[in-house]
Amino acid sequence: MSVQQKIDLAIRASGSISIQDFVEISNFSKKDGFYNSEEIQKIGNKGHFITSPEISSLFGICLTNQFLSVFPDIKKVHLIEFGPGNGYLTLDILNYLKSKKIEVQKISILEKSDYFIKEIKKKIPSAEVFDDLNNIKINPNITTFFYSNEFFDAFGSKQYIHQNKKFNEIKITKINNEYKLVYEENLISAHLKNRYSNYEFEDKDILEHSVLIDNLLIQLKEKLKKNFFFSTTDYGYLKLPRKSTLRLISNHKKVNLFEEFENIDYSFGVNFEYLKDNFKTFKPKVISQKELFKNYLNENTYSENKDQVDKTIDMLGGSHFENMGDQFLNISFYSV
C-alpha cells in the first residue's frame, strides 16, 4: 500500500487527520514510508537531501572536541547517537576517539528506520540498535556521550492556528478527491495558551507542538543524571516563528504540500527554546553551527590542505544549506 493510500485510509476512518499523523505516516510507515522504503539512497548527493556528516568528517571531529572540552582526561566512553542516518557521524567520532587512544566501550544507536538500521550494521557491526530509549542500559561509572544531527526535525508535530483567542488544530481532510486543511476545536487550547504564555498570539498565528518529542524528552531526562555530555544540532529557532516550519524535500528540491506523496522527506524547524527550558537545570548552551566550528576546530585538528578545510567549514557553516548556517543551531549540556 502506498503512502497516499495509507493517508486516504486514515482520513476515511476519522474524517480528518492531524499534521503530525500525516507526517508520521509519510516518514515512518512500514515499507513505504520515506525512512523505511527500500530505495537505494536517501541521504547524500545521490539521495534526497544531504547532511553535514555526509560532506566531511570535520563535523564529527568538531562534536568530539566539544565533548572533550568538558571531559579532557577521559579514558573510556559510551557513545549514544539518536537517528544516525547512514552512520557516518558515529564512524567519524569513533575513529577520532581511537586516534586519541580513548576506548569506546559501547556504541548504542536509537533508530526506528529499517533502512538505516541495515546501513548502521554494515558500517559498525558492533553497534547495538534500539527503537526505544528506555531499553538502552547506561553504566553511571562510564561517561556517556549523547549526540545527534538533524534528528529532532524528523518528528511529526501538530499545528494549531490562533483564532478568536484560542487555538484550533489544523488538520487534513479530503473532499471531492481534493486534500484540504481544516480547523477543528480541540481540548488542549487552554493548556497550549498556558504553556506558551510568554508569547502574545494574534489571529492566524501558527503554533507547532510535538507530543512525540515530549515523550522522548521524558525518557531522556531519566537517562541524563550524571557523567554525561549531550549535544544535538538541527535546523531550528530560539523564538517561536508563529508560522509553519514544515518542509518537504524530494531529490534535493522543495515540494509543495499535497503536490506529491511518495519519496518525500517531511521535517519541521526544531524549537531550541523548548529544549533549553526542558533541561535548564544543566544550564544548556545554544550556539549556531557556524559558532560550533569556530569554537571547536583548529589547525591542529586536521591534516588536510587549509584552504580546502576552510571551504568545507564554510559549506558546513551554511553555504551548502541555502545559507542557513545561523539557523542550524547546536544545544549542549552536561553533568560531571
mmCIF file of C-alpha atoms in Angstrom:
data_model
loop_
_atom_site.group_PDB
_atom_site.id
_atom_site.type_symbol
_atom_site.label_atom_id
_atom_site.label_comp_id
_atom_site.label_asym_id
_atom_site.label_seq_id
_atom_site.Cartn_x
_atom_site.Cartn_y
_atom_site.Cartn_z
ATOM 1 C CA MET A 1 0.000 0.000 0.000
ATOM 2 C CA SER A 2 1.404 3.400 -0.983
ATOM 3 C CA VAL A 3 1.834 6.323 1.429
ATOM 4 C CA GLN A 4 -1.049 8.158 -0.228
ATOM 5 C CA GLN A 5 -3.322 5.121 0.124
ATOM 6 C CA LYS A 6 -2.469 4.861 3.837
ATOM 7 C CA ILE A 7 -3.248 8.567 4.309
ATOM 8 C CA ASP A 8 -6.563 8.209 2.486
ATOM 9 C CA LEU A 9 -7.436 5.210 4.647
ATOM 10 C CA ALA A 10 -6.711 7.178 7.836
ATOM 11 C CA ILE A 11 -8.818 10.119 6.625
ATOM 12 C CA ARG A 12 -11.752 7.861 5.740
ATOM 13 C CA ALA A 13 -11.586 6.272 9.200
ATOM 14 C CA SER A 14 -11.671 9.560 11.146
ATOM 15 C CA GLY A 15 -12.820 12.231 8.727
ATOM 16 C CA SER A 16 -9.536 14.100 9.140
ATOM 17 C CA ILE A 17 -6.009 13.520 10.422
ATOM 18 C CA SER A 18 -3.522 15.738 12.230
ATOM 19 C CA ILE A 19 -0.446 17.160 10.527
ATOM 20 C CA GLN A 20 1.553 15.058 12.998
ATOM 21 C CA ASP A 21 -0.077 11.800 11.896
ATOM 22 C CA PHE A 22 0.227 12.791 8.235
ATOM 23 C CA VAL A 23 3.981 13.306 8.648
ATOM 24 C CA GLU A 24 4.494 10.140 10.713
ATOM 25 C CA ILE A 25 2.710 8.021 8.086
ATOM 26 C CA SER A 26 4.714 9.652 5.307
ATOM 27 C CA ASN A 27 8.090 9.351 7.029
ATOM 28 C CA PHE A 28 7.875 6.121 9.005
ATOM 29 C CA SER A 29 5.112 3.788 7.822
ATOM 30 C CA LYS A 30 6.482 0.294 7.275
ATOM 31 C CA LYS A 31 7.887 -0.497 3.813
ATOM 32 C CA ASP A 32 6.511 2.605 2.067
ATOM 33 C CA GLY A 33 7.377 5.468 4.455
ATOM 34 C CA PHE A 34 10.314 7.621 3.349
ATOM 35 C CA TYR A 35 12.688 6.277 6.010
ATOM 36 C CA ASN A 36 11.648 2.641 5.564
ATOM 37 C CA SER A 37 11.311 2.229 1.793
ATOM 38 C CA GLU A 38 13.959 0.103 0.091
ATOM 39 C CA GLU A 39 15.173 2.979 -2.035
ATOM 40 C CA ILE A 40 18.876 2.833 -2.965
ATOM 41 C CA GLN A 41 19.914 6.018 -1.157
ATOM 42 C CA LYS A 42 18.170 8.662 0.939
ATOM 43 C CA ILE A 43 20.938 10.919 2.259
ATOM 44 C CA GLY A 44 23.870 12.186 0.192
ATOM 45 C CA ASN A 45 24.459 13.640 -3.268
ATOM 46 C CA LYS A 46 22.584 10.733 -4.844
ATOM 47 C CA GLY A 47 19.849 10.818 -2.219
ATOM 48 C CA HIS A 48 17.073 13.291 -1.466
ATOM 49 C CA PHE A 49 18.994 15.594 0.869
ATOM 50 C CA ILE A 50 22.461 15.952 2.368
ATOM 51 C CA THR A 51 23.647 16.419 5.955
ATOM 52 C CA SER A 52 26.915 17.662 7.464
ATOM 53 C CA PRO A 53 28.422 14.203 8.239
ATOM 54 C CA GLU A 54 27.913 13.252 4.576
ATOM 55 C CA ILE A 55 30.029 16.230 3.497
ATOM 56 C CA SER A 56 33.027 15.916 5.799
ATOM 57 C CA SER A 57 34.406 14.099 8.841
ATOM 58 C CA LEU A 58 35.162 17.559 10.281
ATOM 59 C CA PHE A 59 31.645 17.714 11.689
ATOM 60 C CA GLY A 60 32.226 14.597 13.807
ATOM 61 C CA ILE A 61 35.642 15.885 14.865
ATOM 62 C CA CYS A 62 34.047 19.172 15.889
ATOM 63 C CA LEU A 63 31.399 17.482 18.067
ATOM 64 C CA THR A 64 34.027 15.269 19.664
ATOM 65 C CA ASN A 65 36.187 18.283 20.505
ATOM 66 C CA GLN A 66 33.123 19.895 22.051
ATOM 67 C CA PHE A 67 32.708 16.791 24.219
ATOM 68 C CA LEU A 68 36.432 16.637 25.077
ATOM 69 C CA SER A 69 36.445 20.288 26.122
ATOM 70 C CA VAL A 70 34.365 19.172 29.116
ATOM 71 C CA PHE A 71 35.950 15.728 29.611
ATOM 72 C CA PRO A 72 39.595 16.305 28.551
ATOM 73 C CA ASP A 73 41.072 13.404 30.524
ATOM 74 C CA ILE A 74 38.530 10.751 29.637
ATOM 75 C CA LYS A 75 39.799 7.196 29.035
ATOM 76 C CA LYS A 76 36.563 5.323 28.301
ATOM 77 C CA VAL A 77 33.255 6.393 26.777
ATOM 78 C CA HIS A 78 29.830 5.044 25.828
ATOM 79 C CA LEU A 79 28.573 6.559 22.553
ATOM 80 C CA ILE A 80 24.830 7.006 22.001
ATOM 81 C CA GLU A 81 23.599 8.505 18.738
ATOM 82 C CA PHE A 82 19.984 9.400 18.012
ATOM 83 C CA GLY A 83 18.910 8.968 14.378
ATOM 84 C CA PRO A 84 22.273 8.094 12.794
ATOM 85 C CA GLY A 85 21.192 8.049 9.159
ATOM 86 C CA ASN A 86 23.889 6.306 7.130
ATOM 87 C CA GLY A 87 26.138 6.101 10.198
ATOM 88 C CA TYR A 88 28.981 8.392 9.122
ATOM 89 C CA LEU A 89 28.800 10.632 12.198
ATOM 90 C CA THR A 90 29.351 7.807 14.685
ATOM 91 C CA LEU A 91 32.028 6.319 12.432
ATOM 92 C CA ASP A 92 33.899 9.650 12.326
ATOM 93 C CA ILE A 93 33.601 10.127 16.093
ATOM 94 C CA LEU A 94 34.745 6.546 16.710
ATOM 95 C CA ASN A 95 37.824 6.958 14.506
ATOM 96 C CA TYR A 96 38.743 10.300 16.056
ATOM 97 C CA LEU A 97 38.459 8.935 19.601
ATOM 98 C CA LYS A 98 40.615 5.952 18.632
ATOM 99 C CA SER A 99 43.266 8.339 17.277
ATOM 100 C CA LYS A 100 43.363 9.898 20.744
ATOM 101 C CA LYS A 101 43.683 6.491 22.422
ATOM 102 C CA ILE A 102 40.247 6.784 24.046
ATOM 103 C CA GLU A 103 38.446 3.468 24.450
ATOM 104 C CA VAL A 104 34.879 3.299 23.151
ATOM 105 C CA GLN A 105 33.347 0.721 25.472
ATOM 106 C CA LYS A 106 29.952 0.577 23.802
ATOM 107 C CA ILE A 107 28.038 2.089 20.889
ATOM 108 C CA SER A 108 24.260 2.404 21.167
ATOM 109 C CA ILE A 109 22.038 3.655 18.369
ATOM 110 C CA LEU A 110 18.462 4.922 18.656
ATOM 111 C CA GLU A 111 16.826 4.256 15.289
ATOM 112 C CA LYS A 112 13.437 3.026 14.063
ATOM 113 C CA SER A 113 14.098 3.072 10.319
ATOM 114 C CA ASP A 114 14.632 -0.444 8.978
ATOM 115 C CA TYR A 115 16.577 1.047 6.069
ATOM 116 C CA PHE A 116 19.075 2.904 8.265
ATOM 117 C CA ILE A 117 19.421 0.032 10.743
ATOM 118 C CA LYS A 118 20.801 -2.045 7.858
ATOM 119 C CA GLU A 119 23.192 0.771 6.926
ATOM 120 C CA ILE A 120 24.455 1.054 10.505
ATOM 121 C CA LYS A 121 25.031 -2.688 10.814
ATOM 122 C CA LYS A 122 27.112 -2.634 7.623
ATOM 123 C CA LYS A 123 29.388 0.157 8.842
ATOM 124 C CA ILE A 124 29.515 -0.549 12.590
ATOM 125 C CA PRO A 125 28.657 -4.227 13.252
ATOM 126 C CA SER A 126 29.359 -3.857 16.984
ATOM 127 C CA ALA A 127 26.703 -1.153 17.452
ATOM 128 C CA GLU A 128 23.621 -2.028 19.494
ATOM 129 C CA VAL A 129 20.453 -0.711 17.849
ATOM 130 C CA PHE A 130 17.306 0.215 19.788
ATOM 131 C CA ASP A 131 13.962 1.723 18.836
ATOM 132 C CA ASP A 132 13.171 2.693 22.444
ATOM 133 C CA LEU A 133 15.471 4.852 24.561
ATOM 134 C CA ASN A 134 14.235 3.128 27.725
ATOM 135 C CA ASN A 135 15.956 -0.069 26.605
ATOM 136 C CA ILE A 136 19.445 1.437 26.411
ATOM 137 C CA LYS A 137 21.442 0.485 29.515
ATOM 138 C CA ILE A 138 23.803 3.095 30.929
ATOM 139 C CA ASN A 139 26.665 2.481 33.344
ATOM 140 C CA PRO A 140 26.955 5.581 35.577
ATOM 141 C CA ASN A 141 30.651 4.848 36.052
ATOM 142 C CA ILE A 142 31.329 5.266 32.326
ATOM 143 C CA THR A 143 30.979 8.711 30.736
ATOM 144 C CA THR A 144 28.198 8.756 28.150
ATOM 145 C CA PHE A 145 28.317 10.948 25.054
ATOM 146 C CA PHE A 146 24.812 11.531 23.630
ATOM 147 C CA TYR A 147 24.689 13.242 20.240
ATOM 148 C CA SER A 148 22.573 13.695 17.127
ATOM 149 C CA ASN A 149 22.374 15.668 13.913
ATOM 150 C CA GLU A 150 19.101 16.547 12.182
ATOM 151 C CA PHE A 151 17.209 14.120 14.393
ATOM 152 C CA PHE A 152 14.504 16.139 16.127
ATOM 153 C CA ASP A 153 13.345 17.776 12.888
ATOM 154 C CA ALA A 154 12.007 14.434 11.622
ATOM 155 C CA PHE A 155 9.451 14.175 14.457
ATOM 156 C CA GLY A 156 5.879 14.922 13.479
ATOM 157 C CA SER A 157 4.308 17.997 15.093
ATOM 158 C CA LYS A 158 0.720 19.062 15.437
ATOM 159 C CA GLN A 159 -0.101 22.507 14.099
ATOM 160 C CA TYR A 160 -2.563 24.936 15.657
ATOM 161 C CA ILE A 161 -3.933 28.215 14.357
ATOM 162 C CA HIS A 162 -4.828 31.055 16.720
ATOM 163 C CA GLN A 163 -8.420 32.177 16.147
ATOM 164 C CA ASN A 164 -10.618 34.279 18.424
ATOM 165 C CA LYS A 165 -8.226 33.962 21.387
ATOM 166 C CA LYS A 166 -7.944 30.174 21.230
ATOM 167 C CA PHE A 167 -6.028 27.509 19.325
ATOM 168 C CA ASN A 168 -7.818 25.347 16.774
ATOM 169 C CA GLU A 169 -5.968 22.354 15.363
ATOM 170 C CA ILE A 170 -5.043 22.370 11.681
ATOM 171 C CA LYS A 171 -5.985 19.007 10.202
ATOM 172 C CA ILE A 172 -6.127 17.368 6.793
ATOM 173 C CA THR A 173 -9.237 16.049 5.098
ATOM 174 C CA LYS A 174 -10.232 15.045 1.569
ATOM 175 C CA ILE A 175 -13.328 16.434 -0.151
ATOM 176 C CA ASN A 176 -14.302 15.610 -3.743
ATOM 177 C CA ASN A 177 -10.902 13.997 -4.275
ATOM 178 C CA GLU A 178 -9.096 17.155 -3.133
ATOM 179 C CA TYR A 179 -6.955 17.447 0.016
ATOM 180 C CA LYS A 180 -7.811 20.402 2.220
ATOM 181 C CA LEU A 181 -6.671 21.947 5.504
ATOM 182 C CA VAL A 182 -9.444 22.384 8.064
ATOM 183 C CA TYR A 183 -9.502 23.968 11.529
ATOM 184 C CA GLU A 184 -11.025 21.967 14.359
ATOM 185 C CA GLU A 185 -11.648 22.732 18.019
ATOM 186 C CA ASN A 186 -9.554 20.725 20.474
ATOM 187 C CA LEU A 187 -9.365 20.075 24.204
ATOM 188 C CA ILE A 188 -5.865 21.395 24.857
ATOM 189 C CA SER A 189 -6.208 25.003 23.701
ATOM 190 C CA ALA A 190 -6.049 26.300 27.293
ATOM 191 C CA HIS A 191 -3.005 24.107 28.008
ATOM 192 C CA LEU A 192 -1.210 25.491 24.951
ATOM 193 C CA LYS A 193 -2.057 29.067 25.933
ATOM 194 C CA ASN A 194 -0.567 28.408 29.367
ATOM 195 C CA ARG A 195 2.493 26.540 28.058
ATOM 196 C CA TYR A 196 3.350 29.375 25.668
ATOM 197 C CA SER A 197 2.135 32.197 27.913
ATOM 198 C CA ASN A 198 5.300 34.236 27.322
ATOM 199 C CA TYR A 199 4.108 34.849 23.759
ATOM 200 C CA GLU A 200 1.292 37.077 22.574
ATOM 201 C CA PHE A 201 -0.509 35.417 19.694
ATOM 202 C CA GLU A 202 -2.532 37.180 17.026
ATOM 203 C CA ASP A 203 -5.199 35.697 14.796
ATOM 204 C CA LYS A 204 -3.775 33.404 12.095
ATOM 205 C CA ASP A 205 -0.528 32.805 14.031
ATOM 206 C CA ILE A 206 0.606 29.176 13.790
ATOM 207 C CA LEU A 207 1.877 27.146 16.750
ATOM 208 C CA GLU A 208 3.680 23.823 16.334
ATOM 209 C CA HIS A 209 3.954 21.370 19.209
ATOM 210 C CA SER A 210 5.087 17.736 19.178
ATOM 211 C CA VAL A 211 3.814 15.300 21.787
ATOM 212 C CA LEU A 212 6.232 12.796 20.253
ATOM 213 C CA ILE A 213 9.181 14.985 21.227
ATOM 214 C CA ASP A 214 7.615 15.481 24.671
ATOM 215 C CA ASN A 215 7.573 11.713 25.169
ATOM 216 C CA LEU A 216 11.215 11.346 24.129
ATOM 217 C CA LEU A 217 12.325 14.159 26.434
ATOM 218 C CA ILE A 218 10.617 12.438 29.372
ATOM 219 C CA GLN A 219 12.642 9.289 28.634
ATOM 220 C CA LEU A 220 15.815 11.299 28.113
ATOM 221 C CA LYS A 221 15.500 13.002 31.493
ATOM 222 C CA GLU A 222 15.555 9.575 33.109
ATOM 223 C CA LYS A 223 18.880 8.836 31.414
ATOM 224 C CA LEU A 224 20.601 12.168 31.966
ATOM 225 C CA LYS A 225 21.636 12.051 35.613
ATOM 226 C CA LYS A 226 25.408 12.440 35.849
ATOM 227 C CA ASN A 227 28.645 11.747 33.993
ATOM 228 C CA PHE A 228 27.288 12.609 30.537
ATOM 229 C CA PHE A 229 27.571 15.095 27.689
ATOM 230 C CA PHE A 230 24.660 15.841 25.359
ATOM 231 C CA SER A 231 24.900 17.647 22.017
ATOM 232 C CA THR A 232 22.379 17.951 19.202
ATOM 233 C CA THR A 233 22.465 20.036 16.038
ATOM 234 C CA ASP A 234 19.443 20.832 13.913
ATOM 235 C CA TYR A 235 17.657 23.388 11.774
ATOM 236 C CA GLY A 236 15.579 25.439 14.186
ATOM 237 C CA TYR A 237 14.911 28.586 16.180
ATOM 238 C CA LEU A 238 15.168 30.121 19.652
ATOM 239 C CA LYS A 239 11.973 32.168 19.391
ATOM 240 C CA LEU A 240 8.673 30.892 18.026
ATOM 241 C CA PRO A 241 8.286 31.982 14.397
ATOM 242 C CA ARG A 242 4.476 31.753 14.747
ATOM 243 C CA LYS A 243 4.227 30.310 11.255
ATOM 244 C CA SER A 244 4.511 26.868 9.713
ATOM 245 C CA THR A 245 8.055 25.480 9.549
ATOM 246 C CA LEU A 246 7.025 22.281 7.739
ATOM 247 C CA ARG A 247 9.409 21.471 4.868
ATOM 248 C CA LEU A 248 9.011 18.888 2.115
ATOM 249 C CA ILE A 249 12.115 17.743 0.214
ATOM 250 C CA SER A 250 12.496 15.278 -2.652
ATOM 251 C CA ASN A 251 15.609 14.875 -4.800
ATOM 252 C CA HIS A 252 17.170 17.978 -3.190
ATOM 253 C CA LYS A 253 14.191 20.119 -4.220
ATOM 254 C CA LYS A 254 11.379 21.667 -2.213
ATOM 255 C CA VAL A 255 7.922 20.209 -2.783
ATOM 256 C CA ASN A 256 4.554 21.802 -2.017
ATOM 257 C CA LEU A 257 2.142 20.109 0.391
ATOM 258 C CA PHE A 258 -0.086 17.581 -1.446
ATOM 259 C CA GLU A 259 1.935 18.022 -4.660
ATOM 260 C CA GLU A 260 3.451 14.552 -4.275
ATOM 261 C CA PHE A 261 3.156 11.786 -1.678
ATOM 262 C CA GLU A 262 5.826 9.160 -2.385
ATOM 263 C CA ASN A 263 9.537 9.518 -1.502
ATOM 264 C CA ILE A 264 9.072 12.836 0.293
ATOM 265 C CA ASP A 265 11.046 13.801 3.408
ATOM 266 C CA TYR A 266 8.955 15.877 5.840
ATOM 267 C CA SER A 267 10.631 17.890 8.587
ATOM 268 C CA PHE A 268 9.982 20.788 10.959
ATOM 269 C CA GLY A 269 12.106 23.536 12.449
ATOM 270 C CA VAL A 270 13.205 22.495 15.950
ATOM 271 C CA ASN A 271 12.211 24.609 18.953
ATOM 272 C CA PHE A 272 15.548 25.053 20.749
ATOM 273 C CA GLU A 273 13.936 27.315 23.319
ATOM 274 C CA TYR A 274 11.730 24.377 24.301
ATOM 275 C CA LEU A 275 14.719 22.010 24.521
ATOM 276 C CA LYS A 276 16.608 24.551 26.595
ATOM 277 C CA ASP A 277 13.694 25.003 29.020
ATOM 278 C CA ASN A 278 13.349 21.241 29.492
ATOM 279 C CA PHE A 279 16.976 20.869 30.589
ATOM 280 C CA LYS A 280 17.547 24.232 32.275
ATOM 281 C CA THR A 281 18.957 22.582 35.422
ATOM 282 C CA PHE A 282 22.017 21.663 33.319
ATOM 283 C CA LYS A 283 22.415 25.248 32.030
ATOM 284 C CA PRO A 284 22.319 24.404 28.297
ATOM 285 C CA LYS A 285 24.300 26.430 25.803
ATOM 286 C CA VAL A 286 22.855 27.192 22.357
ATOM 287 C CA ILE A 287 25.120 28.351 19.532
ATOM 288 C CA SER A 288 24.915 28.418 15.741
ATOM 289 C CA GLN A 289 26.599 25.729 13.667
ATOM 290 C CA LYS A 290 28.978 28.437 12.425
ATOM 291 C CA GLU A 291 29.999 29.145 16.019
ATOM 292 C CA LEU A 292 30.343 25.420 16.665
ATOM 293 C CA PHE A 293 33.067 25.139 14.027
ATOM 294 C CA LYS A 294 34.717 28.363 15.111
ATOM 295 C CA ASN A 295 34.893 27.219 18.738
ATOM 296 C CA TYR A 296 35.889 23.573 18.334
ATOM 297 C CA LEU A 297 38.048 23.276 15.223
ATOM 298 C CA ASN A 298 41.634 24.458 14.937
ATOM 299 C CA GLU A 299 44.570 23.814 12.628
ATOM 300 C CA ASN A 300 45.943 21.115 14.920
ATOM 301 C CA THR A 301 42.765 19.100 14.430
ATOM 302 C CA TYR A 302 43.212 18.221 10.775
ATOM 303 C CA SER A 303 45.986 17.440 8.326
ATOM 304 C CA GLU A 304 44.216 18.376 5.089
ATOM 305 C CA ASN A 305 45.029 21.444 2.999
ATOM 306 C CA LYS A 306 43.975 24.531 4.972
ATOM 307 C CA ASP A 307 42.234 26.201 2.013
ATOM 308 C CA GLN A 308 40.198 23.069 1.363
ATOM 309 C CA VAL A 309 39.318 22.811 5.049
ATOM 310 C CA ASP A 310 38.218 26.461 5.106
ATOM 311 C CA LYS A 311 35.946 25.819 2.126
ATOM 312 C CA THR A 312 34.479 22.767 3.850
ATOM 313 C CA ILE A 313 33.856 24.682 7.076
ATOM 314 C CA ASP A 314 32.196 27.482 5.095
ATOM 315 C CA MET A 315 29.994 24.890 3.417
ATOM 316 C CA LEU A 316 29.083 23.215 6.703
ATOM 317 C CA GLY A 317 28.521 26.619 8.272
ATOM 318 C CA GLY A 318 25.632 27.256 5.941
ATOM 319 C CA SER A 319 26.606 27.984 2.341
ATOM 320 C CA HIS A 320 25.647 24.450 1.266
ATOM 321 C CA PHE A 321 22.331 24.677 3.123
ATOM 322 C CA GLU A 322 20.759 27.724 1.425
ATOM 323 C CA ASN A 323 22.902 29.999 3.642
ATOM 324 C CA MET A 324 21.063 28.759 6.727
ATOM 325 C CA GLY A 325 24.201 28.482 8.868
ATOM 326 C CA ASP A 326 22.758 30.720 11.555
ATOM 327 C CA GLN A 327 19.538 28.685 11.555
ATOM 328 C CA PHE A 328 21.405 25.439 12.155
ATOM 329 C CA LEU A 329 21.706 25.502 15.921
ATOM 330 C CA ASN A 330 23.535 23.360 18.440
ATOM 331 C CA ILE A 331 22.476 22.813 22.038
ATOM 332 C CA SER A 332 24.823 21.172 24.518
ATOM 333 C CA PHE A 333 24.827 20.492 28.247
ATOM 334 C CA TYR A 334 26.442 18.092 30.661
ATOM 335 C CA SER A 335 26.891 16.821 34.184
ATOM 336 C CA VAL A 336 30.182 15.526 35.555
#
